[in-house]
């Protein structure tokens, strides 16, 4: 990890079964965070939206697991499919 956030405009998680993707760096300037399947685990890192707004989409077969003292990332729009 690093103290400087990585800028990622679109992040898509699409894993099979119970696979888990864990962050190892803070992620910023996200426009679209799509979790189609599997689990995205933030661990002790954060996710922040682009200053202009962003959308978080979580499919019914997917999970966003927030770790540490973090809270649900703040996005302009949320969609649970």
Tab-separated table of N, CA and C in Angstrom:
chain	number	residue	atom	x	y	z
A	1	UNK	N	0.814	-1.192	0.000
A	1	UNK	CA	0.000	0.000	0.000
A	1	UNK	C	0.853	1.248	0.000
A	2	UNK	N	0.206	2.343	-0.185
A	2	UNK	CA	0.859	3.631	-0.211
A	2	UNK	C	-0.085	4.669	0.370
A	3	UNK	N	0.452	5.799	0.783
A	3	UNK	CA	-0.400	6.861	1.307
A	3	UNK	C	-0.998	7.687	0.184
A	4	UNK	N	-0.471	7.546	-1.027
A	4	UNK	CA	-1.014	8.265	-2.180
A	4	UNK	C	-2.071	7.406	-2.843
A	5	UNK	N	-3.319	7.880	-2.943
A	5	UNK	CA	-4.352	7.065	-3.578
A	5	UNK	C	-4.044	6.807	-5.054
A	6	UNK	N	-4.440	5.628	-5.522
A	6	UNK	CA	-4.347	5.305	-6.942
A	6	UNK	C	-5.613	5.791	-7.617
A	7	UNK	N	-5.477	6.505	-8.717
A	7	UNK	CA	-6.623	7.008	-9.466
A	7	UNK	C	-7.084	5.939	-10.446
A	8	UNK	N	-8.317	5.472	-10.278
A	8	UNK	CA	-8.902	4.452	-11.146
A	8	UNK	C	-10.311	4.913	-11.492
A	9	UNK	N	-10.579	5.171	-12.776
A	9	UNK	CA	-11.894	5.668	-13.150
A	9	UNK	C	-12.965	4.592	-13.122
A	10	UNK	N	-12.612	3.376	-13.524
A	10	UNK	CA	-13.596	2.295	-13.500
A	10	UNK	C	-12.951	1.056	-12.901
A	11	UNK	N	-13.620	0.475	-11.911
A	11	UNK	CA	-13.140	-0.737	-11.271
A	11	UNK	C	-14.255	-1.760	-11.328
A	12	UNK	N	-13.973	-2.912	-11.940
A	12	UNK	CA	-14.955	-3.978	-12.073
A	12	UNK	C	-14.416	-5.236	-11.417
A	13	UNK	N	-15.227	-5.826	-10.541
A	13	UNK	CA	-14.890	-7.085	-9.889
A	13	UNK	C	-15.842	-8.134	-10.446
A	14	UNK	N	-15.274	-9.195	-11.019
A	14	UNK	CA	-16.091	-10.271	-11.581
A	14	UNK	C	-15.342	-11.587	-11.365
A	15	UNK	N	-15.560	-12.184	-10.194
A	15	UNK	CA	-14.856	-13.392	-9.792
A	15	UNK	C	-15.837	-14.562	-9.713
A	16	UNK	N	-15.305	-15.778	-9.797
A	16	UNK	CA	-16.159	-16.950	-9.690
A	16	UNK	C	-16.238	-17.424	-8.239
A	17	UNK	N	-17.386	-18.029	-7.924
A	17	UNK	CA	-17.557	-18.593	-6.588
A	17	UNK	C	-17.423	-17.567	-5.489
A	18	UNK	N	-16.722	-17.978	-4.431
A	18	UNK	CA	-16.557	-17.120	-3.257
A	18	UNK	C	-15.223	-16.380	-3.268
A	19	UNK	N	-14.666	-16.162	-4.442
A	19	UNK	CA	-13.370	-15.487	-4.556
A	19	UNK	C	-13.442	-14.073	-3.992
A	20	UNK	N	-12.346	-13.644	-3.354
A	20	UNK	CA	-12.271	-12.327	-2.716
A	20	UNK	C	-11.136	-11.520	-3.342
A	21	UNK	N	-11.437	-10.268	-3.685
A	21	UNK	CA	-10.431	-9.310	-4.136
A	21	UNK	C	-10.235	-8.324	-2.995
A	22	UNK	N	-9.001	-8.190	-2.513
A	22	UNK	CA	-8.709	-7.283	-1.392
A	22	UNK	C	-7.896	-6.096	-1.876
A	23	UNK	N	-8.305	-4.908	-1.461
A	23	UNK	CA	-7.526	-3.714	-1.793
A	23	UNK	C	-6.222	-3.733	-1.003
A	24	UNK	N	-5.161	-3.213	-1.612
A	24	UNK	CA	-3.911	-3.023	-0.873
A	24	UNK	C	-3.398	-1.604	-1.069
A	25	UNK	N	-4.307	-0.717	-1.476
A	25	UNK	CA	-4.000	0.695	-1.677
A	25	UNK	C	-5.318	1.475	-1.642
A	26	UNK	N	-5.279	2.733	-1.248
A	26	UNK	CA	-6.456	3.598	-1.350
A	26	UNK	C	-6.729	3.862	-2.823
A	27	UNK	N	-8.014	3.892	-3.188
A	27	UNK	CA	-8.418	4.109	-4.577
A	27	UNK	C	-9.265	5.375	-4.629
A	28	UNK	N	-8.930	6.282	-5.568
A	28	UNK	CA	-9.669	7.549	-5.655
A	28	UNK	C	-10.099	7.831	-7.083
A	29	UNK	N	-10.963	8.832	-7.218
A	29	UNK	CA	-11.460	9.329	-8.510
A	29	UNK	C	-12.210	8.270	-9.297
A	30	UNK	N	-12.913	7.373	-8.596
A	30	UNK	CA	-13.678	6.316	-9.251
A	30	UNK	C	-14.960	6.900	-9.836
A	31	UNK	N	-15.232	6.603	-11.109
A	31	UNK	CA	-16.492	6.989	-11.750
A	31	UNK	C	-17.512	5.858	-11.658
A	32	UNK	N	-17.043	4.626	-11.879
A	32	UNK	CA	-17.906	3.446	-11.837
A	32	UNK	C	-17.219	2.350	-11.035
A	33	UNK	N	-17.891	1.875	-9.998
A	33	UNK	CA	-17.429	0.711	-9.248
A	33	UNK	C	-18.483	-0.361	-9.440
A	34	UNK	N	-18.130	-1.388	-10.203
A	34	UNK	CA	-19.046	-2.475	-10.521
A	34	UNK	C	-18.565	-3.743	-9.820
A	35	UNK	N	-19.412	-4.307	-8.983
A	35	UNK	CA	-19.097	-5.579	-8.355
A	35	UNK	C	-20.136	-6.569	-8.889
A	36	UNK	N	-19.733	-7.330	-9.905
A	36	UNK	CA	-20.664	-8.228	-10.590
A	36	UNK	C	-20.766	-9.586	-9.890
A	37	UNK	N	-19.650	-10.085	-9.370
A	37	UNK	CA	-19.647	-11.371	-8.662
A	37	UNK	C	-18.398	-11.448	-7.798
A	38	UNK	N	-18.455	-12.309	-6.779
A	38	UNK	CA	-17.354	-12.387	-5.832
A	38	UNK	C	-17.473	-11.299	-4.785
A	39	UNK	N	-16.369	-11.058	-4.087
A	39	UNK	CA	-16.352	-10.084	-2.995
A	39	UNK	C	-15.213	-9.095	-3.189
A	40	UNK	N	-15.510	-7.814	-3.004
A	40	UNK	CA	-14.479	-6.783	-2.921
A	40	UNK	C	-14.346	-6.422	-1.447
A	41	UNK	N	-13.155	-6.653	-0.883
A	41	UNK	CA	-12.874	-6.367	0.527
A	41	UNK	C	-11.956	-5.153	0.584
A	42	UNK	N	-12.406	-4.090	1.250
A	42	UNK	CA	-11.612	-2.858	1.300
A	42	UNK	C	-10.460	-2.945	2.284
A	43	UNK	N	-10.519	-3.908	3.211
A	43	UNK	CA	-9.499	-4.036	4.249
A	43	UNK	C	-9.411	-2.706	4.996
A	44	UNK	N	-8.240	-2.154	5.162
A	44	UNK	CA	-8.086	-0.876	5.870
A	44	UNK	C	-7.964	0.298	4.900
A	45	UNK	N	-8.239	0.054	3.618
A	45	UNK	CA	-8.088	1.082	2.587
A	45	UNK	C	-9.443	1.677	2.224
A	46	UNK	N	-9.412	2.809	1.525
A	46	UNK	CA	-10.651	3.516	1.191
A	46	UNK	C	-10.858	3.592	-0.314
A	47	UNK	N	-12.120	3.831	-0.679
A	47	UNK	CA	-12.514	4.063	-2.061
A	47	UNK	C	-13.260	5.384	-2.077
A	48	UNK	N	-12.881	6.291	-2.966
A	48	UNK	CA	-13.599	7.563	-3.059
A	48	UNK	C	-13.970	7.852	-4.503
A	49	UNK	N	-15.115	8.489	-4.662
A	49	UNK	CA	-15.628	8.788	-5.994
A	49	UNK	C	-14.916	9.970	-6.626
A	50	UNK	N	-15.099	10.091	-7.932
A	50	UNK	CA	-14.639	11.255	-8.673
A	50	UNK	C	-15.370	12.490	-8.129
A	51	UNK	N	-14.716	13.652	-8.067
A	51	UNK	CA	-15.404	14.847	-7.550
A	51	UNK	C	-16.693	15.189	-8.295
A	52	UNK	N	-16.805	14.774	-9.561
A	52	UNK	CA	-18.008	15.058	-10.349
A	52	UNK	C	-19.142	14.085	-10.096
A	53	UNK	N	-18.890	13.028	-9.333
A	53	UNK	CA	-19.915	12.033	-9.038
A	53	UNK	C	-19.520	10.663	-9.550
A	54	UNK	N	-20.211	9.647	-9.047
A	54	UNK	CA	-19.899	8.276	-9.439
A	54	UNK	C	-21.047	7.357	-9.053
A	55	UNK	N	-20.965	6.109	-9.566
A	55	UNK	CA	-22.008	5.130	-9.316
A	55	UNK	C	-21.384	3.844	-8.793
A	56	UNK	N	-22.000	3.279	-7.759
A	56	UNK	CA	-21.615	1.989	-7.207
A	56	UNK	C	-22.712	0.999	-7.547
A	57	UNK	N	-22.359	-0.092	-8.252
A	57	UNK	CA	-23.313	-1.133	-8.630
A	57	UNK	C	-22.850	-2.447	-8.015
A	58	UNK	N	-23.759	-3.104	-7.291
A	58	UNK	CA	-23.462	-4.402	-6.691
A	58	UNK	C	-24.548	-5.383	-7.133
A	59	UNK	N	-24.149	-6.427	-7.874
A	59	UNK	CA	-25.097	-7.450	-8.305
A	59	UNK	C	-25.493	-8.338	-7.137
A	60	UNK	N	-26.575	-9.094	-7.316
A	60	UNK	CA	-27.095	-9.940	-6.244
A	60	UNK	C	-26.130	-11.054	-5.850
A	61	UNK	N	-25.231	-11.460	-6.738
A	61	UNK	CA	-24.254	-12.509	-6.438
A	61	UNK	C	-22.935	-11.942	-5.919
A	62	UNK	N	-22.912	-10.675	-5.571
A	62	UNK	CA	-21.662	-10.006	-5.199
A	62	UNK	C	-21.770	-9.383	-3.809
A	63	UNK	N	-20.577	-9.073	-3.248
A	63	UNK	CA	-20.521	-8.495	-1.906
A	63	UNK	C	-19.456	-7.408	-1.851
A	64	UNK	N	-19.784	-6.312	-1.179
A	64	UNK	CA	-18.791	-5.300	-0.822
A	64	UNK	C	-18.583	-5.431	0.681
A	65	UNK	N	-17.387	-5.829	1.078
A	65	UNK	CA	-17.058	-5.996	2.496
A	65	UNK	C	-16.138	-4.854	2.905
A	66	UNK	N	-16.623	-4.016	3.821
A	66	UNK	CA	-15.870	-2.849	4.271
A	66	UNK	C	-15.120	-3.227	5.543
A	67	UNK	N	-13.800	-3.010	5.532
A	67	UNK	CA	-12.979	-3.417	6.671
A	67	UNK	C	-12.448	-2.246	7.468
A	68	UNK	N	-11.757	-2.582	8.551
A	68	UNK	CA	-11.155	-1.566	9.407
A	68	UNK	C	-12.203	-0.667	10.012
A	69	UNK	N	-11.907	0.614	10.087
A	69	UNK	CA	-12.854	1.593	10.619
A	69	UNK	C	-13.559	2.345	9.495
A	70	UNK	N	-13.423	1.850	8.269
A	70	UNK	CA	-14.047	2.491	7.112
A	70	UNK	C	-15.564	2.353	7.159
A	71	UNK	N	-16.232	3.221	6.430
A	71	UNK	CA	-17.676	3.159	6.253
A	71	UNK	C	-17.966	2.926	4.777
A	72	UNK	N	-19.228	2.738	4.443
A	72	UNK	CA	-19.622	2.554	3.054
A	72	UNK	C	-19.093	3.727	2.228
A	73	UNK	N	-18.397	3.439	1.114
A	73	UNK	CA	-17.895	4.547	0.289
A	73	UNK	C	-19.042	5.451	-0.171
A	74	UNK	N	-18.792	6.741	-0.193
A	74	UNK	CA	-19.783	7.718	-0.601
A	74	UNK	C	-19.788	7.871	-2.122
A	75	UNK	N	-20.941	7.569	-2.727
A	75	UNK	CA	-21.106	7.717	-4.177
A	75	UNK	C	-22.361	8.524	-4.447
A	76	UNK	N	-22.439	9.131	-5.621
A	76	UNK	CA	-23.628	9.903	-6.005
A	76	UNK	C	-24.826	9.002	-6.212
A	77	UNK	N	-24.574	7.777	-6.725
A	77	UNK	CA	-25.655	6.840	-6.975
A	77	UNK	C	-25.283	5.430	-6.577
A	78	UNK	N	-26.293	4.677	-6.130
A	78	UNK	CA	-26.095	3.291	-5.728
A	78	UNK	C	-27.132	2.439	-6.445
A	79	UNK	N	-26.725	1.210	-6.817
A	79	UNK	CA	-27.652	0.293	-7.464
A	79	UNK	C	-27.335	-1.115	-6.990
A	80	UNK	N	-28.333	-1.788	-6.453
A	80	UNK	CA	-28.199	-3.195	-6.054
A	80	UNK	C	-29.045	-3.988	-7.037
A	81	UNK	N	-28.381	-4.837	-7.834
A	81	UNK	CA	-29.117	-5.587	-8.871
A	81	UNK	C	-29.298	-7.013	-8.480
